[in-house]
XYZ file of C-alpha atoms in Angstrom:
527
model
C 137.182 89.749 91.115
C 140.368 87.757 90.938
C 139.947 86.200 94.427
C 136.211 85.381 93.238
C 137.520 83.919 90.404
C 140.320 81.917 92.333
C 138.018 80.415 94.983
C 135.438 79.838 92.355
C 138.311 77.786 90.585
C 139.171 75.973 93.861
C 135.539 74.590 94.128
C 135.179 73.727 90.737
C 138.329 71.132 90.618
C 137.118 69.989 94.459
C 133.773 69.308 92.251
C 135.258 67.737 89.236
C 137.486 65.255 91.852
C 134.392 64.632 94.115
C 132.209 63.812 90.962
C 134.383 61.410 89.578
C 135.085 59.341 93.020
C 130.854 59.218 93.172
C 130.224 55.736 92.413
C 132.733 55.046 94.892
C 131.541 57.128 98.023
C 128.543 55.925 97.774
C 124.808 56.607 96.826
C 125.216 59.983 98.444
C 127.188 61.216 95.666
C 124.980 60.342 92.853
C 123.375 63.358 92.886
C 125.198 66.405 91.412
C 123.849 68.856 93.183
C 124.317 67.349 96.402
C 127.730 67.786 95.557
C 127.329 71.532 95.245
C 126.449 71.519 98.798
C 129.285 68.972 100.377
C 130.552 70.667 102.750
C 129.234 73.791 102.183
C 128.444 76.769 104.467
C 125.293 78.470 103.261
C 123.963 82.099 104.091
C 120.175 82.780 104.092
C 118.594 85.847 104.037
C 114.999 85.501 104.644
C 115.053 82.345 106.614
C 112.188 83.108 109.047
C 109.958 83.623 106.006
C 107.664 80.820 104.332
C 109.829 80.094 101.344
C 113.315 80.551 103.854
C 112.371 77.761 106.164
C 111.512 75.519 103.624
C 114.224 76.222 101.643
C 116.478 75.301 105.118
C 114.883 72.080 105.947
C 115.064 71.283 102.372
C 119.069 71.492 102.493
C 119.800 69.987 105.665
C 117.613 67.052 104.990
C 118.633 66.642 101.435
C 121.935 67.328 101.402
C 125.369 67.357 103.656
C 125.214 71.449 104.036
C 127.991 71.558 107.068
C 126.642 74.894 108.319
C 123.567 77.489 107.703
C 123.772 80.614 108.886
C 120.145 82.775 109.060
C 120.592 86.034 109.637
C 117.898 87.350 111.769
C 116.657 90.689 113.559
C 114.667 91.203 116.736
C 111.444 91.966 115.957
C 108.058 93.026 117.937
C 109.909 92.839 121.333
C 111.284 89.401 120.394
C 115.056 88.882 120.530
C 117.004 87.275 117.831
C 116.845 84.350 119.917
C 113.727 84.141 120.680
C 112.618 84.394 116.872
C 114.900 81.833 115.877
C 113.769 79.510 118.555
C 109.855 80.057 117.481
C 111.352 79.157 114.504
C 112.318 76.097 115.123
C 109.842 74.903 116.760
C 107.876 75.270 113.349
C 106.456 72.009 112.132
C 108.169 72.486 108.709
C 110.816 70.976 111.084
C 108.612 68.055 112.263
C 110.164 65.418 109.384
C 113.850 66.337 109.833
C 113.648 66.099 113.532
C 111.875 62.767 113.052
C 114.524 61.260 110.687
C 117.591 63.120 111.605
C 117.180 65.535 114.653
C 120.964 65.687 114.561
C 120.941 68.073 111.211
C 119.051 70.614 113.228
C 122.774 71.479 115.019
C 123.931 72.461 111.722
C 121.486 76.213 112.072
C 123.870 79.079 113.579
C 122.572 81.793 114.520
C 124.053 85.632 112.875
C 121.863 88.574 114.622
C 121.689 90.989 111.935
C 119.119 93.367 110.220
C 119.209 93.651 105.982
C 117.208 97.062 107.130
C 120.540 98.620 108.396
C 123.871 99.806 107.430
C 126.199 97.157 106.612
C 123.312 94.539 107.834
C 123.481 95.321 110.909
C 125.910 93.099 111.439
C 129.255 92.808 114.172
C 132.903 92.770 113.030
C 132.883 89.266 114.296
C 130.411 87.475 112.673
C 131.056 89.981 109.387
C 134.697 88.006 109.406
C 133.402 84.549 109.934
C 130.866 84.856 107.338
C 133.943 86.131 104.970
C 136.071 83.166 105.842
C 133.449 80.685 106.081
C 130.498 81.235 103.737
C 130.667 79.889 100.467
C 126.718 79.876 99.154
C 124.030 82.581 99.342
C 120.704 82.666 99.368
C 119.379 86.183 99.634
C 115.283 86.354 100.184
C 115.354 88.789 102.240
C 112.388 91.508 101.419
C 109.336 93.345 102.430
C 106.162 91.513 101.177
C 103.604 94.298 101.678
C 103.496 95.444 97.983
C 102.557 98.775 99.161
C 105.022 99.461 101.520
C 106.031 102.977 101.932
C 108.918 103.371 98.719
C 111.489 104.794 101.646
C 111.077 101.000 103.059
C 111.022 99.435 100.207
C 114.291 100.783 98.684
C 116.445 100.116 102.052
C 115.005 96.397 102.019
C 114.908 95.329 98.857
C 117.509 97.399 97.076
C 120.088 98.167 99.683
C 119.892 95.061 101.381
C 120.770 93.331 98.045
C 123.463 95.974 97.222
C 125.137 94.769 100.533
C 124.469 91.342 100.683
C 126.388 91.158 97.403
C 129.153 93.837 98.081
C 129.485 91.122 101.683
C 129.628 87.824 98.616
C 132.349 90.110 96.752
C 135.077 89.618 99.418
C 134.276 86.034 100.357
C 137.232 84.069 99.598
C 135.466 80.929 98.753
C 132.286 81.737 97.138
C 130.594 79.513 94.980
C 127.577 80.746 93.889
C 124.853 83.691 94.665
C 121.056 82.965 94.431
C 119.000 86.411 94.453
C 115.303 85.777 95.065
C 113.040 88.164 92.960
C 109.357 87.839 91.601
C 108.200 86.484 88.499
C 106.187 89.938 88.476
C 109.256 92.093 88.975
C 108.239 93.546 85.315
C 104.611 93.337 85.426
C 104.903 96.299 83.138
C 105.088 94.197 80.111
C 102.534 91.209 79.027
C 105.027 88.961 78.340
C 108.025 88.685 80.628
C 110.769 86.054 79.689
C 113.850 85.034 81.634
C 116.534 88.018 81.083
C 117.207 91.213 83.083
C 115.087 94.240 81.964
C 117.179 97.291 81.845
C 116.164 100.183 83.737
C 116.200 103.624 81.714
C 115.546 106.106 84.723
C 118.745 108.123 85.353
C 118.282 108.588 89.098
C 119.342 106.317 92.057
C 117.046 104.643 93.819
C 119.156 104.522 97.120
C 120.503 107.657 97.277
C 116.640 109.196 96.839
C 115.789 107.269 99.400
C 118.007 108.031 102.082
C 117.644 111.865 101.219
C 113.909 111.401 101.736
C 111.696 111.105 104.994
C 108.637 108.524 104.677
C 106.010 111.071 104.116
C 107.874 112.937 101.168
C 108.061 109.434 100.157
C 104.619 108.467 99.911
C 104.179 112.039 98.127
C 106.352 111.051 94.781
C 105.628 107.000 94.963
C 103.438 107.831 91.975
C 105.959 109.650 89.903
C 108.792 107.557 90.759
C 107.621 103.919 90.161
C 105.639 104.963 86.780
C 104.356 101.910 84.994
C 104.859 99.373 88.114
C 101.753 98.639 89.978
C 103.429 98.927 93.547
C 106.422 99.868 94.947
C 107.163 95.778 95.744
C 107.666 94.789 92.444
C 109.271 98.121 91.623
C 112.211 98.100 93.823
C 112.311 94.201 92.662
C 112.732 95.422 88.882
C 115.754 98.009 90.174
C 117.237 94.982 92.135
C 117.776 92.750 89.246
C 119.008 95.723 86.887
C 121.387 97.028 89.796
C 122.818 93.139 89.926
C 123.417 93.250 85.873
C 125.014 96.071 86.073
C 127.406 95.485 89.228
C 127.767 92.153 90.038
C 127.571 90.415 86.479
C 131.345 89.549 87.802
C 130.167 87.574 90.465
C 128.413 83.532 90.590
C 124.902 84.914 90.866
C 121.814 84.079 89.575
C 117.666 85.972 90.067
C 115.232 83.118 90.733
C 111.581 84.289 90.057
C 108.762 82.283 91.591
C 105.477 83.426 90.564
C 102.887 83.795 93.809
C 104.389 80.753 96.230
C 101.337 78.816 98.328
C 101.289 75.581 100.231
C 103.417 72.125 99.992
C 102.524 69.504 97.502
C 104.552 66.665 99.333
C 107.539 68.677 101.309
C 108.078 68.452 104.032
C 104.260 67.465 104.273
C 101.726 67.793 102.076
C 99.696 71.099 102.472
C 102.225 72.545 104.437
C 102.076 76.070 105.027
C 102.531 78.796 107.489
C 100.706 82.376 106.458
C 97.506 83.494 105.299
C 99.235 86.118 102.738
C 97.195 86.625 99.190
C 95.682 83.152 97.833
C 95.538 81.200 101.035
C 93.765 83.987 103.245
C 91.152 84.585 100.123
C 90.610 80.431 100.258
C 89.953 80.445 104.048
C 87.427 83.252 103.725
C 85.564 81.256 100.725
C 85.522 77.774 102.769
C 84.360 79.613 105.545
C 81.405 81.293 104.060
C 82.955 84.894 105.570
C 84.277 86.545 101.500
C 81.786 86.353 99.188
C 83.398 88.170 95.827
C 86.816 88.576 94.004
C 87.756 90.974 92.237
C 89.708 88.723 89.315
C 89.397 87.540 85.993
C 88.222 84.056 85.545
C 89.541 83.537 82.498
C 93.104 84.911 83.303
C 96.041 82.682 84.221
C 96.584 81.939 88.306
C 100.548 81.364 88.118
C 100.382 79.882 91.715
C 103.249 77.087 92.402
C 103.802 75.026 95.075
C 106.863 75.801 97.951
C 108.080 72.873 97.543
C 108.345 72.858 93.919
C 109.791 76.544 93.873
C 112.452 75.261 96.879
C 113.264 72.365 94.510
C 113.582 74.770 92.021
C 115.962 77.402 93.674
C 118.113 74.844 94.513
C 118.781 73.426 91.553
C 119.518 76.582 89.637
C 122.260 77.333 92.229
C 123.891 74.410 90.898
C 123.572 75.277 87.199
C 124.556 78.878 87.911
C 127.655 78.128 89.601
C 128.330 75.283 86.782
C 127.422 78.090 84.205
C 129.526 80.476 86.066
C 132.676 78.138 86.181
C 132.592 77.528 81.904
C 131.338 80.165 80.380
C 132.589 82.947 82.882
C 132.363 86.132 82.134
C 128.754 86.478 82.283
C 127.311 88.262 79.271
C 123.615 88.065 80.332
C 123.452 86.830 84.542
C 120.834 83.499 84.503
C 117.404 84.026 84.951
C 114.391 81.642 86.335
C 111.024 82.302 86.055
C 109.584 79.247 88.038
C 105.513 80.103 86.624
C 103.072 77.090 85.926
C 103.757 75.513 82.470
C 103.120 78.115 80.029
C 101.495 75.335 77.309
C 99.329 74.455 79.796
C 97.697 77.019 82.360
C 95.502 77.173 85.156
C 92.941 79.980 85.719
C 91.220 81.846 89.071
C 88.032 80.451 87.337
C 89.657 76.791 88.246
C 91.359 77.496 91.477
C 88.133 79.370 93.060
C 86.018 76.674 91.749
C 88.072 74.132 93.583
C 87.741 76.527 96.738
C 84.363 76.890 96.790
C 83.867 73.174 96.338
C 85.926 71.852 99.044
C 84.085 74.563 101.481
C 80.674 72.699 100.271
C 81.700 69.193 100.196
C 82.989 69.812 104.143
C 82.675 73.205 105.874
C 85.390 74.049 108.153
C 85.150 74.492 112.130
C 84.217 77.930 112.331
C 82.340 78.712 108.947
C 79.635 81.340 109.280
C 77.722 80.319 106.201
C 77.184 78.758 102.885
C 80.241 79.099 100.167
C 79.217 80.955 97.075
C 80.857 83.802 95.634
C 81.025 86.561 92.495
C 83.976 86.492 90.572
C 84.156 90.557 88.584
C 86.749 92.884 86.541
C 84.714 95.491 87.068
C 85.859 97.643 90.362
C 82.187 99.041 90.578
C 80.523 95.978 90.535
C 82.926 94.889 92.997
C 81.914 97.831 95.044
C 78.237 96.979 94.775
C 78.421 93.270 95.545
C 80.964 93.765 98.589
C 78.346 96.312 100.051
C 75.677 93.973 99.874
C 77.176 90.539 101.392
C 80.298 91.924 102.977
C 79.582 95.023 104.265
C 76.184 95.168 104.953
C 75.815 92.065 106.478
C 78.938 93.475 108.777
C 77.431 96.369 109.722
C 74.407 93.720 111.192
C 76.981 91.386 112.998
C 78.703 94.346 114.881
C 75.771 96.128 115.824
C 74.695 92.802 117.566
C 77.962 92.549 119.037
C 77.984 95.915 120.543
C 74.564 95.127 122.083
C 75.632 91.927 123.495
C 78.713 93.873 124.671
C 81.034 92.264 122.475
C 84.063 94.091 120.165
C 82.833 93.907 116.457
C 85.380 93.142 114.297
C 83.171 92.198 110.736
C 84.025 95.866 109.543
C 87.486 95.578 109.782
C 87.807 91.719 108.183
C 85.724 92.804 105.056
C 88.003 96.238 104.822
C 91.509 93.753 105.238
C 89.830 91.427 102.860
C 89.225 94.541 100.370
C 92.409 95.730 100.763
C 94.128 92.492 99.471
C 91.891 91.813 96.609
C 92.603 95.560 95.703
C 96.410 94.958 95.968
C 96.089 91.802 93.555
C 93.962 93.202 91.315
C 96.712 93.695 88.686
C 97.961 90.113 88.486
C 94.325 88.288 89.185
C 92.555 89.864 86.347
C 94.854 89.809 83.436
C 97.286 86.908 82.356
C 100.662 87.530 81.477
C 102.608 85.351 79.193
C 105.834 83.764 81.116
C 108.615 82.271 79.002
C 110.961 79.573 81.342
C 113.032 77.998 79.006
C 115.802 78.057 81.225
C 114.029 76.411 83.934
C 112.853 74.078 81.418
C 116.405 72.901 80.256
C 117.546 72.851 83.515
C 114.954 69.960 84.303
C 116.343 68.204 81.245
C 120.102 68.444 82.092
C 119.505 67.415 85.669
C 120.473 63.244 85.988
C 117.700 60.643 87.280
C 118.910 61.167 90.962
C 118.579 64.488 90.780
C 114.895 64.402 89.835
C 113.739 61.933 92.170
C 115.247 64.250 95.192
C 114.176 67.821 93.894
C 111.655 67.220 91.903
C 109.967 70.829 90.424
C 108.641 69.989 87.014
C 105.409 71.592 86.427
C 104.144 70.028 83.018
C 101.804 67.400 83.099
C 101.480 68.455 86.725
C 98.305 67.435 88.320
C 96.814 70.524 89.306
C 92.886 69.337 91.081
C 94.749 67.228 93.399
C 97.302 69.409 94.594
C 94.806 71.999 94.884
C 93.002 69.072 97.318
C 95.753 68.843 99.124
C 96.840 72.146 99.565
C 93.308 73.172 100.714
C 93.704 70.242 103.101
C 96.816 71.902 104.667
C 94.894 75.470 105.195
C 92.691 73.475 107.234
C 95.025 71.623 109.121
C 98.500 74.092 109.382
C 96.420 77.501 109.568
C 92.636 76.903 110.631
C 94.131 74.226 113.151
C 91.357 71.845 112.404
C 91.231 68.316 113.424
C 89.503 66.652 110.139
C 86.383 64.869 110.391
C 84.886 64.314 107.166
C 81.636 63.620 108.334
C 81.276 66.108 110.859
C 82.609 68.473 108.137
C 79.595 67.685 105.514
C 77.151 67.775 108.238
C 78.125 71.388 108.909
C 78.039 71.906 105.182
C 74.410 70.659 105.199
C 72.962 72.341 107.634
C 74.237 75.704 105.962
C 72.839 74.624 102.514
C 69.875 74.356 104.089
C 70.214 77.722 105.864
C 71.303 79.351 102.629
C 68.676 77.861 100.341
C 65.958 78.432 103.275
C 66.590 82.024 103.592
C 66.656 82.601 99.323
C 63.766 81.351 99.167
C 61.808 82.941 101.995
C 63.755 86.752 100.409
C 62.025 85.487 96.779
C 58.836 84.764 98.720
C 58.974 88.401 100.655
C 60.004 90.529 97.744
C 57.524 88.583 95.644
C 54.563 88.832 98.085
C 55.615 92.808 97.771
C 55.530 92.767 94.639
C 52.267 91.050 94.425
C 50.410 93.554 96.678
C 52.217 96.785 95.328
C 50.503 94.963 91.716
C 47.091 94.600 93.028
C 47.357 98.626 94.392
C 48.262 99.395 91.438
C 45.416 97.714 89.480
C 42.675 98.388 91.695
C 43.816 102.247 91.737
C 43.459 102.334 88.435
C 40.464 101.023 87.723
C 39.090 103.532 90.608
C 40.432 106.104 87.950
């Protein structure tokens, strides 16, 4: 604690000094939280994720970061640095190399695993990161929200646990940013920004490494209780083990709500996984998912990466500046970055939107028409999805086995049910965010400081980032080339398709009814 407190000190009056020669230095040092960064030496857990490698680019293009270390694991018979060098080949690099390929030297390297004891990490780099580090980003975590609760526990909890036991003994840490969810307690309708305690009197770590996966799975029910999965579960435990341990420590929980594509950084659209909203809209453009299982009327808190990077970033700087004056914590800081309460969007809006752009210009490999049922109700789901999902699925692989092909409609209508079963909880009720923190933190930040991480989500124009974020599915994950007009013809042709073949169904079942109408009369008047 004192050698936290110490370094923490150290920074501060390097801070205070650095601020007041700004106008000096240059335009460089306008912006206060570039000055967080001078010089600094960040960690990040997480960094071959979505948000992780925008959250990289964002600092080495936006500020004078000296180092970043990314702690990564080998993975599917990659090595670490084979991973890393996918990685950066990623086009969320494209920009940076473009304006200042130079920054890209700044990335090291730290093979590691936040799945294993003590992170899997060598008594080398564990030393270097002690006497080097000084800023953390931890977003390390499983995303499958039903991951087994064994899994879960190890990633999320333990991970965290050691990540911040590692920040505890670095002699010059500024500041700690722990990356939850804005769902972390979905439990309650409204959630506002504080930690929720947690009143079970067991712990979570110690169950789980006492456990194999399958007793695991056996008690997930009884030991998650009110939590809808075991992702936001071990999420909630996270943020109540950091109140409760760390509150000594420069750390702050950032919740984004559900995280999709780019609005402008580092290119508009930009985004590199078809996890939860994005696969759904690819489905609908395509004419391949035909109902969702949401609530129209209930509140889509979707917000863009760039925004949320913007976001994290800047309460990193507040937190350690909160941290420095009104140290010792009585409550750690809290973020949830949501869409502007006053003024939310719905899944009635952003399917609309979907559903539209698929009409006005069909993508490359659409199968059909887009049109879609939007329930609550799980058995109406059931009914709908086994008359245009599964149905027409169990047609297209029976012609595929004739033809000698591998069907695979079965299993893309069973992955798309398993999602919209999995988001069922937060796409058909709304919950009610507070974020007055991340409110007043957009107030106190200077004019600079806007311009170059902007996140501000009132006013925010919603339609036309939704145009452009549809745009980047297209482009970043259906790889298409866009031609308007080639687009709309496609879309035309399946209108007509679509339209042609209701009509000729009204025309068939109507004939039958006709004719089963005439039987009927003409055998009773023969009685």
């Amino acid at each position: 604690m004192f050698g936290v407190a110490q370094s923490i000190l150290r920074s501060s009056s390097a801070m205070v000094a650095l601020q007041a020669d700004r106008q000096s230095i240059g335009d460089y040092e306008e912006s206060e939280i570039q000055t967080l960064f001078q010089g600094g030496k960040v960690l990040i857990t997480g960094a071959t994720g979505f948000l992780g490698k925008v959250l990289m680019e964002s600092l080495l293009r936006k500020t004078s970061t000296e180092k970043i270390f990314i702690l990564i694991r080998s993975k599917r018979n990659k090595t670490t640095e084979e991973r890393m060098k996918e990685m950066l080949n990623d086009k969320v690099f494209q920009k940076l190399k473009s304006e200042n390929p130079a920054r890209m030297s700044a990335i090291n390297l730290i093979s590691g695993d936040c799945s294993s004891p003590g992170l899997g990490l060598s008594n080398a780099d564990k030393e270097m990161l002690l006497n080097e580090v000084n800023i953390i980003f931890h977003g390390a975590a499983t995303v499958r929200f039903n991951e087994n609760l064994k899994t879960a526990t190890g990633t999320n909890v333990a991970a965290s646990q050691m990540i911040l036991d590692l920040a505890r003994q670095m002699k010059n840490l500024r500041v700690v940013m722990h990356v939850s969810t804005a769902y972390s307690n979905s439990q309650f309708d409204e959630i506002v920004e504080k930690v929720y305690p947690v009143h079970e009197e067991f712990n979570l770590i110690q169950l789980a490494n006492s456990i194999d996966k399958d007793t695991a799975s056996k008690i997930t029910k009884n030991v998650i209780g009110d939590s809808p999965n075991t992702y936001v579960f071990t999420k909630r435990i996270t943020e109540d083990m950091i109140q409760r341990k760390y509150s000594d420590l420069p750390v702050g929980i950032f919740r984004p709500a559900i995280v999709i594509g780019a609005k402008e950084e580092p290119s508009p659209g930009y985004v590199d996984n078809l996890y939860g909203p994005t696969g759904l809209a690819i489905g609908i453009m395509s004419g391949v998912v035909h109902c969702l299982l949401i609530g129209t009327d209930a509140n889509a808190d979707l917000v863009p990466v760039d925004y949320t990077v913007n976001c994290l970033i800047a309460s990193a700087w507040e937190t350690y500046t909160r941290f420095v004056t009104d140290r010792p914590y009585t409550n750690i800081p809290v973020y949830n970055f949501v869409p502007y309460p006053k003024s939310p969007i719905t899944w009635g809006q952003f399917t609309d939107q979907i559903v539209e752009s698929g009409r006005k210009g069909a993508p490359d490999n659409s199968i059909w028409h887009s049109f879609i049922f939007r329930v609550k109700s799980l058995w109406l789901y059931r009914l709908i999805t086994a008359i245009f999902h599964f149905l027409p699925a169990w047609i297209g692989d029976t012609i595929m086995k004739v033809l000698g092909k591998k069907p695979r409609w079965k299993n893309i209508y069973e992955r798309t049910d398993e999602v919209m079963i999995v988001l069922r909880p937060f796409c058909t009720r709304s919950f009610r965010f507070s974020n007055e923190n991340v409110q007043d933190l957009w107030r106190r930040l200077n004019k600079k400081d806007k311009q170059l991480f902007p996140f501000s989500l009132q006013n925010f124009d919603w339609r036309n980032y939704f145009d452009i974020y549809l745009q980047g599915v297209k482009i970043y994950m259906m790889k298409e080339k866009i031609d308007p007009k080639a687009a709309e013809q496609r879309s035309k042709r399946f209108r007509f398709f679509h339209y042609t073949l209701i009509f000729s169904m009204i025309s068939f079942w109507s004939g039958i009814i006709f004719v089963i109408n005439k039987f009927y009369l003409q055998f009773n008047k023969s009685v």
